[in-house]
Amino acid sequence: MTVAPQILRLSLTDFRSWTSATLQASRRLVVLTGPNGAGKTNILEAISFLGPGRGLRRATLDAVAREDGPGTWAVAAEVEGAQGLATLGTGLATPAGADGPHARKCRIDREPVGAATAFAEHLRLVWLVPTMDGLFLGPASERRRFLDRLVLAVHPDHATRVSALERSLRARNRLLENPSPDPHWLDAAEHETAELAVAVAAARAETVQRLAATLLERGAGPFPSAGLILDGWMEQAALTRPAIEVEDRYRTVLRENRGRDAAAGRTLDGPHLTDLLVTFAPKGIAARDLIAVTDIAGRRVEIARPVKRIVLGEGRQLITLSLVHPDPVSLLAGWPGDLARQDKVTYGRYLEKFPAIAGVPIVGRGSEETFSIEQALATGPDLAILSGGYGPSLRSKETLDRFAAAGVPVVFVDLIAKPLDNIVPSLRLLGRVLGREDAAERVVQFHESRAGRIRDRLAAATPVAPTVLMHAHAGLAECCNAPGRATIGAFIDPAGGTNIAVDVLKTPFGPISLEYVMGRDPDVYVGTGGQHLAGTGGLVLGPGVDAAESRAKLQGIVRSPGLADIAAVRSGRVHGLWHLFGNFPLNVLALEALAKWFHPKLFGDVDPDASLKIANETLLAVPMHGTYWVSLDGGGR
């Protein structure tokens, strides 16, 4: 039987709260006791640095140096293990004869070694800390990180391979950023990626197989017995097929999906996406099945997964679901009929792809007053997703009480009150609820990379913000209905503009007089519209709409008395925007269009059309084809 290594002596210097400390251990099981703030966790963290990585708190190397200390630190341990006695040491040191930054040093028996991975010959570490309580409820990336540390106990060089695989994937992604990448370079990159990927997958698969066998041998005990499995095709193949065969299969996958991966900006297949699944073995219940989430309203909600029957409070939430689930209609127990009424083209496209949508029970018409709690409960839901924008809200006490009494959990999302603030937490909430965290994170990355670019450039350049008239439902009535800071009006400030309506409106939407508009003489005009304005003379935008039709409608609207005389129209800064972006998960497309209109030089390289193309190819279950933004000068489509 292999004897586990033992730390006989531990020394700390200038580490966290410790100026210096030495601990002797005479037993294999050691318990640290003391009041809060005594430095117990700091000692455990010091031990965790006797392995690769950033320790159990995932701190940077300089962050663990003692405050008011020299900026350096050291941890040393005398270890007795299979290799006999050894002294391991690591720390942050000042380079000899240099004024440069501190660097981490590692030594075994006072002799330098290249990295902390070398310590694994003498000491291999695994830890469980309170922050890991949600390990099997959170994103797959956290479980992969935990698994890779377990693998180190079997394969000391595993961390090196994981790092090399990450570098290789990044190199491939950079090559794919080129519109016409050199196929020979890609072949070479994918050859290396496949070798590393299969090595990583095989090491994980072997470790999990050994752990699963050990758990099975031990059988029943005081703790619940667990089952382990890796949710990745490569790991399964690595257990039964020759490595070279699996490598060739992965190279084929990479080569055939270059276009898809280029559009997504990342490699969408491989062991970097594998998940570790844990079950309560006697009943086959997944460890992640009961989760606790905090919704957008700040309510803590417990949900049993997998969620299979969802009632929606608003029909347009289906589009948000489609971003995180490949078949959102399969999850619907009931929904309102507002999508079919407000956006017939989009509904028709979903009906074409998901014919089962026609049979989903209707539980309302998209408003709080028409939502039927009796019909909703009759569908047998296991979750209700509400928004408060259209349909039941936090004020709907009877509805919420009835759901609670029936044991149906309710979560609130928000894409309308604070659309830019709440889109990311709403997406992550849905990803967590549906067990589709990775899919949700892809949409978050799409949003954050684009919104962040606009935010950072505006902060750096501090351009003068143009005054903006956002004319809501343009052409439907006399000028002008306008949004305030909510819904679609919430995009104006983050795009670098000044909404002239907020100085006079006290509500999310409301009328402002033509005289007020002419007095403010805005620099930019943005009319909003949609298919709901077809046949009214208003601005028509959205799915299935031709850009020439939208441009002609927009031209007629701004020729009306009063509007024709404002600065925006005189200078040609006249644009149209799909009104439903104010309650839409890919609202960053509207942000890009507005930023480009408000500051054309600063955002000359921003291309919402290109972003829409990427979304259609990589994110949306049903692509958006039509006209969602338009300009009189032809610069917007």
XYZ file of C-alpha atoms in Angstrom:
637
model
C 0.000 0.000 0.000
C 1.350 3.424 -0.952
C 1.938 5.674 2.053
C 0.770 9.263 1.647
C 3.511 11.869 2.045
C 3.671 13.787 5.305
C 4.718 17.376 5.997
C 7.043 17.187 8.991
C 7.946 20.859 9.231
C 6.498 24.002 7.635
C 8.144 27.441 7.621
C 6.624 30.752 6.474
C 8.359 34.077 5.957
C 6.503 37.338 5.214
C 3.483 35.358 4.016
C 0.102 37.074 4.507
C -0.252 37.819 8.244
C 2.873 35.868 9.220
C 6.221 37.652 9.605
C 7.750 34.259 10.319
C 6.399 30.967 11.613
C 7.516 27.366 11.975
C 5.163 24.438 12.570
C 6.181 20.888 13.478
C 3.779 18.048 12.649
C 4.065 14.709 14.443
C 0.881 13.175 13.037
C -0.546 12.691 9.562
C -3.855 14.305 10.513
C -3.407 17.886 11.714
C -6.187 20.224 12.858
C -5.521 23.957 13.123
C -7.556 25.780 15.773
C -7.753 29.384 16.882
C -9.946 32.488 16.782
C -10.918 34.308 13.610
C -7.987 36.242 12.242
C -5.367 33.997 13.824
C -3.982 33.065 10.390
C -5.183 29.446 10.089
C -6.317 29.778 6.482
C -3.109 31.620 5.638
C -1.154 28.532 6.742
C -3.296 26.304 4.512
C -2.836 28.716 1.630
C 0.927 28.618 2.152
C 0.853 24.820 1.864
C -1.208 25.096 -1.327
C 1.616 27.056 -2.947
C 3.743 23.891 -2.715
C 1.988 22.904 -5.903
C 1.451 24.584 -9.286
C -1.022 27.404 -9.701
C -2.257 30.242 -7.535
C -3.171 28.394 -4.372
C -6.477 27.714 -2.687
C -7.530 31.386 -2.774
C -6.358 31.775 -6.389
C -4.379 34.857 -5.361
C -1.670 36.504 -7.428
C 1.878 35.956 -6.221
C 2.349 39.515 -5.002
C -1.020 39.510 -3.190
C 0.162 36.986 -0.578
C 3.192 39.037 0.474
C 2.851 40.468 3.973
C 1.614 44.044 4.147
C 4.403 46.427 5.180
C 6.870 43.653 4.345
C 9.640 43.707 1.723
C 7.299 42.472 -1.027
C 8.901 39.032 -1.072
C 7.769 35.873 0.701
C 8.834 32.265 1.218
C 7.279 28.918 2.121
C 9.360 25.821 2.878
C 8.410 22.308 3.936
C 10.254 19.193 5.000
C 8.372 16.305 3.418
C 8.634 12.548 3.903
C 7.174 10.459 1.118
C 7.832 7.688 -1.381
C 11.057 9.387 -2.473
C 12.290 9.719 1.104
C 12.985 13.014 2.852
C 13.001 16.227 0.803
C 12.902 19.945 1.459
C 10.602 21.906 -0.835
C 10.752 25.676 -1.031
C 9.028 28.368 -3.044
C 8.510 32.090 -2.841
C 8.670 35.462 -4.483
C 12.217 36.779 -4.697
C 14.027 39.826 -6.064
C 16.200 38.955 -9.088
C 19.889 38.978 -8.180
C 21.564 42.261 -9.106
C 18.432 43.634 -10.739
C 15.745 46.158 -9.988
C 13.143 44.311 -12.045
C 9.913 42.731 -10.821
C 9.879 39.950 -8.257
C 9.827 36.418 -9.659
C 8.724 33.089 -8.228
C 11.510 30.669 -7.359
C 11.202 26.953 -6.603
C 13.793 24.661 -5.014
C 14.077 21.011 -4.007
C 16.760 20.314 -1.413
C 18.037 23.855 -2.034
C 18.593 23.165 -5.750
C 16.608 25.316 -8.228
C 13.886 23.619 -10.288
C 11.971 25.032 -13.202
C 8.499 25.188 -11.673
C 6.315 24.012 -8.803
C 5.188 21.040 -10.897
C 8.501 19.405 -9.927
C 7.256 19.210 -6.325
C 4.761 16.535 -7.399
C 7.487 13.891 -7.170
C 7.394 14.422 -3.405
C 4.048 16.063 -2.545
C 0.754 16.215 -4.417
C -1.985 18.454 -3.084
C -5.771 18.518 -3.236
C -7.950 20.849 -1.177
C -11.586 21.464 -0.379
C -12.576 24.893 0.925
C -15.967 26.542 1.669
C -15.878 28.524 -1.570
C -16.061 25.184 -3.380
C -19.422 24.263 -1.819
C -21.086 25.064 -5.128
C -18.515 23.194 -7.212
C -21.041 20.792 -8.709
C -23.703 23.467 -9.089
C -21.598 26.076 -10.847
C -20.038 26.322 -14.315
C -18.170 23.413 -15.897
C -14.946 25.433 -15.958
C -14.702 25.246 -12.146
C -15.108 21.459 -12.208
C -12.455 21.133 -14.917
C -10.044 23.141 -12.766
C -10.784 20.910 -9.769
C -10.416 17.758 -11.870
C -7.084 18.877 -13.297
C -5.708 19.291 -9.788
C -6.813 15.727 -9.005
C -5.129 14.510 -12.188
C -1.854 16.041 -10.987
C -1.800 13.426 -8.226
C -1.544 10.762 -10.943
C 0.244 12.627 -13.741
C 2.669 15.301 -12.461
C 3.155 16.722 -15.965
C -0.585 17.231 -16.528
C -0.532 20.951 -15.660
C 2.139 21.538 -18.299
C 0.017 19.806 -20.927
C -3.124 21.725 -19.968
C -1.252 25.031 -20.270
C 0.226 23.966 -23.610
C -3.246 23.001 -24.877
C -4.638 26.405 -23.884
C -1.794 28.136 -25.759
C -2.338 25.944 -28.801
C -6.065 26.702 -28.870
C -5.354 30.430 -28.591
C -2.890 30.179 -31.489
C -5.516 28.448 -33.648
C -8.116 31.062 -32.730
C -5.722 33.856 -33.737
C -5.116 32.189 -37.102
C -8.870 31.951 -37.657
C -9.242 35.702 -37.072
C -7.637 36.187 -40.491
C -10.374 36.295 -43.178
C -8.181 34.031 -45.360
C -6.013 31.980 -43.000
C -3.146 29.942 -44.412
C -4.394 26.318 -44.445
C -0.858 24.992 -43.925
C -0.460 27.035 -40.747
C -3.854 25.817 -39.575
C -2.946 22.200 -40.329
C 0.208 22.562 -38.248
C -1.625 24.253 -35.366
C -4.386 21.644 -35.385
C -1.857 18.804 -35.488
C -0.303 20.094 -32.261
C -3.687 20.877 -30.706
C -4.936 17.339 -31.327
C -1.860 15.735 -29.743
C -2.165 17.881 -26.631
C -5.948 17.543 -26.437
C -5.870 13.749 -26.503
C -3.068 13.642 -23.920
C -5.087 15.881 -21.584
C -8.295 13.927 -22.203
C -6.593 10.567 -21.638
C -5.058 11.690 -18.331
C -8.414 12.951 -17.105
C -10.217 9.807 -18.238
C -7.703 7.510 -16.526
C -7.891 9.480 -13.272
C -11.692 9.495 -13.201
C -11.781 5.791 -14.038
C -9.450 5.033 -11.119
C -11.451 7.250 -8.758
C -14.728 5.653 -9.829
C -13.289 2.173 -9.264
C -12.059 3.142 -5.791
C -15.466 4.544 -4.866
C -17.140 1.358 -6.074
C -14.777 -0.845 -4.053
C -15.450 1.048 -0.839
C -19.214 0.640 -1.219
C -21.614 1.902 1.433
C -20.310 4.040 4.262
C -21.152 7.046 6.401
C -20.938 9.352 3.383
C -23.157 9.201 0.282
C -21.580 7.049 -2.432
C -20.816 8.931 -5.620
C -20.563 8.047 -9.274
C -18.175 9.882 -11.603
C -18.225 10.295 -15.365
C -16.689 12.697 -17.864
C -19.123 14.345 -20.254
C -16.848 14.535 -23.292
C -16.573 12.308 -26.351
C -12.785 12.496 -26.429
C -12.377 11.261 -22.857
C -14.652 8.306 -23.582
C -12.779 7.485 -26.783
C -9.387 7.773 -25.085
C -10.286 4.866 -22.796
C -11.023 2.431 -25.629
C -9.291 3.620 -28.813
C -5.613 4.173 -29.728
C -4.427 7.746 -29.133
C -3.412 8.251 -32.773
C -6.922 7.297 -33.912
C -8.537 9.790 -31.524
C -6.060 12.491 -32.588
C -6.940 11.976 -36.264
C -10.645 12.153 -35.447
C -10.173 15.447 -33.594
C -8.066 16.905 -36.424
C -10.949 16.144 -38.783
C -13.399 17.863 -36.407
C -11.172 20.952 -36.228
C -10.629 21.107 -39.990
C -14.315 20.694 -40.870
C -15.434 23.346 -38.376
C -12.989 26.151 -39.105
C -15.739 28.405 -40.432
C -17.951 27.840 -37.410
C -15.103 28.410 -34.969
C -13.933 31.525 -36.819
C -17.412 33.021 -36.561
C -17.622 32.149 -32.864
C -14.134 33.439 -32.096
C -13.313 30.232 -30.199
C -12.941 26.481 -30.668
C -16.306 24.887 -29.933
C -15.220 21.266 -29.554
C -12.573 19.656 -27.395
C -11.526 18.727 -23.856
C -11.423 22.393 -22.860
C -15.242 22.117 -22.703
C -15.499 18.759 -20.915
C -17.572 18.536 -17.740
C -17.144 16.283 -14.701
C -20.521 14.809 -13.767
C -21.082 13.508 -10.232
C -24.108 11.498 -9.136
C -25.557 10.076 -5.925
C -24.858 6.518 -7.047
C -27.676 4.560 -5.303
C -30.385 6.648 -6.968
C -28.532 8.055 -9.970
C -29.361 11.636 -8.932
C -26.951 14.222 -10.311
C -25.152 16.327 -7.708
C -26.092 19.415 -9.637
C -29.839 18.685 -9.696
C -30.872 20.939 -6.801
C -29.559 24.445 -7.169
C -30.109 27.757 -5.436
C -30.042 30.928 -7.521
C -30.602 34.618 -6.916
C -32.788 36.147 -9.602
C -32.768 39.700 -10.975
C -35.240 40.783 -8.291
C -32.779 39.647 -5.604
C -34.914 36.663 -4.583
C -33.238 33.394 -3.557
C -34.920 30.539 -5.407
C -34.328 26.785 -5.143
C -34.814 24.825 -8.364
C -34.652 21.109 -9.137
C -32.863 20.328 -12.381
C -33.275 19.325 -15.085
C -36.021 21.827 -15.781
C -38.394 20.317 -18.334
C -41.640 22.345 -18.269
C -41.442 26.144 -18.217
C -44.221 28.707 -18.153
C -43.223 32.062 -19.621
C -44.742 35.330 -18.469
C -43.840 36.950 -21.782
C -43.647 35.308 -25.202
C -40.529 37.141 -26.341
C -38.577 35.326 -23.619
C -38.550 32.400 -26.038
C -35.845 34.189 -28.053
C -33.700 34.535 -24.942
C -34.184 30.838 -24.176
C -33.098 30.005 -27.725
C -29.697 31.553 -27.041
C -28.940 29.097 -24.243
C -30.892 26.006 -25.362
C -30.915 24.407 -28.841
C -34.618 23.467 -28.666
C -36.345 26.046 -26.453
C -39.838 25.017 -27.534
C -39.279 21.553 -26.047
C -39.123 23.247 -22.627
C -42.395 25.174 -22.914
C -45.368 24.092 -20.822
C -47.278 27.322 -21.482
C -46.749 30.865 -22.712
C -48.653 34.031 -23.648
C -49.682 34.729 -27.216
C -47.914 38.087 -27.519
C -45.080 36.989 -29.829
C -47.481 35.756 -32.508
C -49.483 38.974 -32.198
C -46.622 41.502 -32.072
C -44.096 39.855 -34.397
C -45.811 37.523 -36.837
C -42.704 37.008 -38.976
C -40.509 35.921 -36.068
C -43.263 33.666 -34.754
C -43.625 32.149 -38.218
C -39.908 31.422 -38.398
C -39.959 29.709 -35.011
C -43.047 27.765 -36.069
C -41.229 26.610 -39.202
C -38.222 25.347 -37.224
C -40.153 24.136 -34.168
C -43.646 23.020 -35.335
C -44.504 21.922 -31.785
C -44.851 25.579 -30.845
C -48.356 25.548 -32.322
C -49.495 23.177 -29.588
C -48.074 25.050 -26.595
C -50.972 26.140 -24.337
C -51.691 29.879 -24.200
C -51.838 31.287 -20.663
C -52.298 34.995 -21.408
C -51.843 37.774 -23.926
C -48.586 39.270 -22.689
C -49.899 41.524 -19.927
C -50.303 41.255 -16.180
C -54.079 41.526 -16.437
C -54.515 38.744 -19.006
C -52.139 36.201 -17.440
C -54.171 33.256 -16.113
C -52.593 31.558 -13.117
C -55.193 28.777 -13.361
C -54.228 27.996 -16.959
C -50.539 28.277 -16.105
C -50.773 25.780 -13.235
C -52.887 23.444 -15.352
C -49.912 22.958 -17.700
C -47.952 21.244 -14.898
C -44.885 23.510 -14.911
C -41.726 22.946 -12.896
C -40.568 26.568 -13.352
C -42.045 29.975 -14.200
C -39.877 32.648 -15.823
C -41.283 36.153 -15.435
C -39.937 39.562 -16.380
C -42.262 42.184 -14.974
C -42.149 44.107 -18.234
C -45.100 42.347 -19.819
C -46.988 39.795 -17.781
C -46.874 39.129 -14.036
C -44.488 41.258 -11.981
C -43.305 41.479 -8.386
C -46.568 43.315 -7.689
C -48.588 40.254 -8.773
C -48.850 38.895 -5.235
C -51.722 36.516 -5.886
C -49.972 34.969 -8.882
C -46.703 34.549 -6.996
C -48.494 33.106 -3.963
C -50.369 30.612 -6.147
C -47.147 29.474 -7.818
C -45.512 29.080 -4.388
C -48.452 27.113 -2.992
C -48.231 24.744 -5.954
C -44.480 24.273 -5.418
C -43.555 25.969 -8.691
C -40.412 28.106 -8.357
C -40.445 31.522 -10.036
C -37.424 33.443 -11.315
C -37.408 36.999 -12.643
C -35.245 38.151 -15.542
C -35.114 41.666 -16.999
C -34.425 42.914 -20.503
C -36.609 46.015 -20.387
C -36.318 48.088 -17.191
C -32.501 48.091 -17.202
C -31.702 46.204 -20.402
C -27.952 46.792 -20.540
C -27.411 46.342 -16.803
C -29.455 43.165 -16.497
C -28.861 41.304 -19.756
C -25.690 39.563 -18.550
C -27.043 38.460 -15.135
C -30.292 37.383 -16.827
C -28.410 35.219 -19.328
C -26.251 33.677 -16.619
C -29.329 33.020 -14.509
C -31.021 31.158 -17.364
C -27.834 29.244 -18.113
C -27.604 28.126 -14.505
C -31.273 27.202 -14.263
C -31.163 25.152 -17.464
C -27.753 23.607 -16.826
C -26.469 25.419 -19.933
C -23.832 27.626 -18.321
C -21.318 27.293 -21.153
C -23.913 28.244 -23.779
C -24.978 31.266 -21.730
C -21.360 32.295 -21.286
C -20.844 32.312 -25.070
C -23.656 34.861 -25.391
C -22.247 36.856 -22.480
C -18.851 36.930 -24.178
C -20.488 38.132 -27.406
C -22.221 40.939 -25.501
C -19.384 41.949 -23.189
C -16.704 42.117 -25.870
C -18.799 44.550 -27.908
C -20.274 46.600 -25.080
C -16.860 46.779 -23.422
C -15.215 48.106 -26.570
C -17.728 50.947 -26.745
C -17.496 51.691 -23.035
C -13.684 51.719 -23.005
C -13.319 53.931 -26.075
C -15.787 56.481 -24.793
C -14.004 56.573 -21.440
C -10.626 57.083 -23.106
C -11.680 59.607 -25.756
C -14.341 61.538 -23.753
C -15.979 62.912 -26.924
C -18.691 65.564 -26.827
C -22.032 63.762 -26.595
C -24.463 64.732 -29.373
C -28.016 65.548 -28.350
C -30.426 62.866 -29.497
C -34.140 62.710 -30.218
C -35.330 59.117 -30.040
C -38.759 59.201 -31.644
C -40.604 56.106 -30.408
C -43.049 54.387 -32.800
C -42.104 57.029 -35.349
C -44.892 58.048 -37.691
C -47.682 56.492 -35.657
C -48.880 59.814 -34.245
C -47.883 63.446 -34.138
C -44.403 64.176 -32.812
C -43.269 62.976 -30.467
C -43.454 59.986 -28.179
C -40.071 59.322 -26.630
C -38.402 56.974 -24.147
C -36.726 58.141 -20.963
C -33.890 56.195 -19.399
C -35.570 52.772 -19.506
C -36.259 50.286 -22.308
C -34.774 51.399 -25.617
C -33.907 54.830 -24.232
C -31.415 53.132 -21.895
C -28.999 52.701 -24.825
C -28.470 56.394 -25.595
C -26.110 57.373 -22.776
C -23.931 54.211 -22.999
C -23.598 54.794 -26.753
C -22.242 58.287 -26.112
C -25.330 60.427 -26.668
C -27.573 62.735 -24.620
C -31.290 61.925 -24.597
C -33.185 65.216 -24.778
C -36.359 63.584 -23.424
C -35.003 62.760 -19.953
C -35.112 66.410 -18.890
C -38.899 66.538 -19.199
C -40.144 62.946 -18.851
C -40.953 61.481 -15.462
C -42.020 58.089 -16.862
C -40.265 55.401 -18.952
C -42.188 56.592 -22.037
C -44.186 59.698 -22.734
C -44.982 62.570 -25.084
C -42.709 65.553 -25.607
C -43.919 68.530 -27.609
C -42.693 69.428 -31.060
C -41.926 72.905 -29.727
C -39.617 71.384 -27.110
C -37.881 69.287 -29.769
C -37.353 72.301 -32.012
C -36.054 74.305 -29.073
C -33.498 71.626 -28.214
C -32.592 71.244 -31.912
C -31.063 67.760 -31.493
C -27.938 66.716 -33.375
C -29.160 63.181 -34.120
C -32.620 61.801 -34.905
C -33.371 58.137 -34.223
C -36.853 56.887 -35.005
C -37.920 53.512 -33.670
C -40.328 51.220 -35.417
C -41.398 47.688 -36.093
C -43.817 45.527 -37.969
C -46.558 46.601 -35.596
C -46.558 49.908 -37.533
C -47.213 48.288 -40.913
C -50.233 49.899 -42.528
C -50.158 52.926 -40.215
C -47.686 55.054 -42.143
C -45.160 54.531 -39.364
C -41.578 53.320 -39.543
C -41.448 49.614 -40.363
C -38.359 47.664 -39.297
C -37.609 44.131 -38.215
C -37.578 40.603 -39.618
C -38.484 40.239 -43.259
C -38.445 44.003 -43.895
C -36.606 45.434 -46.908
C -34.141 48.250 -46.191
C -35.433 50.367 -49.077
C -38.952 50.276 -47.633
C -37.687 51.325 -44.194
C -35.584 54.130 -45.643
C -38.535 55.483 -47.626
C -40.755 55.484 -44.522
C -38.040 57.231 -42.519
C -37.624 59.889 -45.191
C -41.334 60.643 -45.159
C -41.469 60.933 -41.362
C -38.676 63.511 -41.053
C -40.157 65.636 -43.850
C -43.084 66.479 -41.585
C -43.423 70.103 -40.394
C -41.122 70.894 -37.507
C -38.961 67.799 -37.737
C -37.706 68.832 -41.150
C -36.140 71.933 -39.583
C -34.096 70.366 -36.761
C -30.302 70.145 -37.008
C -30.281 66.352 -37.254
C -32.407 66.376 -40.398
C -30.598 69.341 -41.943
C -27.250 67.569 -41.505
C -28.513 64.161 -42.586
C -27.987 62.429 -39.240
C -31.294 60.564 -39.475
C -31.599 56.909 -38.506
C -34.127 54.212 -37.702
C -33.866 51.452 -35.086
C -35.996 48.373 -34.432
C -38.136 49.245 -31.424
C -38.093 45.739 -29.975
C -34.379 46.023 -29.205
C -35.717 47.584 -26.010
C -36.751 44.104 -24.867
C -34.350 41.821 -26.701
C -31.391 39.705 -25.536
C -29.004 40.771 -28.319
C -29.465 44.448 -27.493
C -25.733 45.059 -27.931
C -26.477 45.209 -31.672
C -28.532 48.360 -31.043
C -25.741 49.748 -28.872
C -23.248 49.256 -31.707
C -25.521 50.951 -34.248
C -26.158 53.941 -31.979
C -22.487 54.364 -31.056
C -21.544 54.345 -34.731
C -24.191 56.977 -35.504
C -23.284 59.199 -32.563
C -19.496 59.012 -33.063
C -18.777 57.792 -36.605
C -15.038 58.500 -36.465
C -14.473 56.945 -33.059
C -16.418 53.811 -34.008
C -15.622 53.597 -37.700
C -14.573 49.966 -37.339
C -17.680 48.928 -35.406
C -19.914 46.873 -37.684
C -23.298 45.804 -36.295
C -24.023 43.972 -39.554
C -20.971 41.775 -38.976
C -22.029 41.208 -35.369
C -25.504 40.177 -36.517
C -23.959 37.720 -38.973
C -21.919 36.131 -36.165
C -25.000 35.927 -33.950
C -26.977 34.280 -36.741
C -24.254 31.714 -37.388
C -23.254 30.861 -33.819
C -25.870 31.934 -31.267
C -29.439 32.081 -32.536
C -31.601 28.995 -33.013
C -33.607 30.999 -35.569
C -31.515 33.578 -37.470
C -32.572 37.237 -37.721
C -32.977 38.218 -41.377
C -34.414 41.632 -42.177
C -33.725 45.304 -41.471
C -33.073 46.231 -37.860
C -31.348 49.609 -38.364
C -31.322 52.050 -41.243
C -29.934 55.482 -42.151
C -31.053 57.980 -44.746
C -27.493 58.186 -46.041
C -27.427 54.410 -46.517
C -24.822 53.935 -43.807
C -27.107 51.790 -41.686
C -29.131 48.859 -42.892
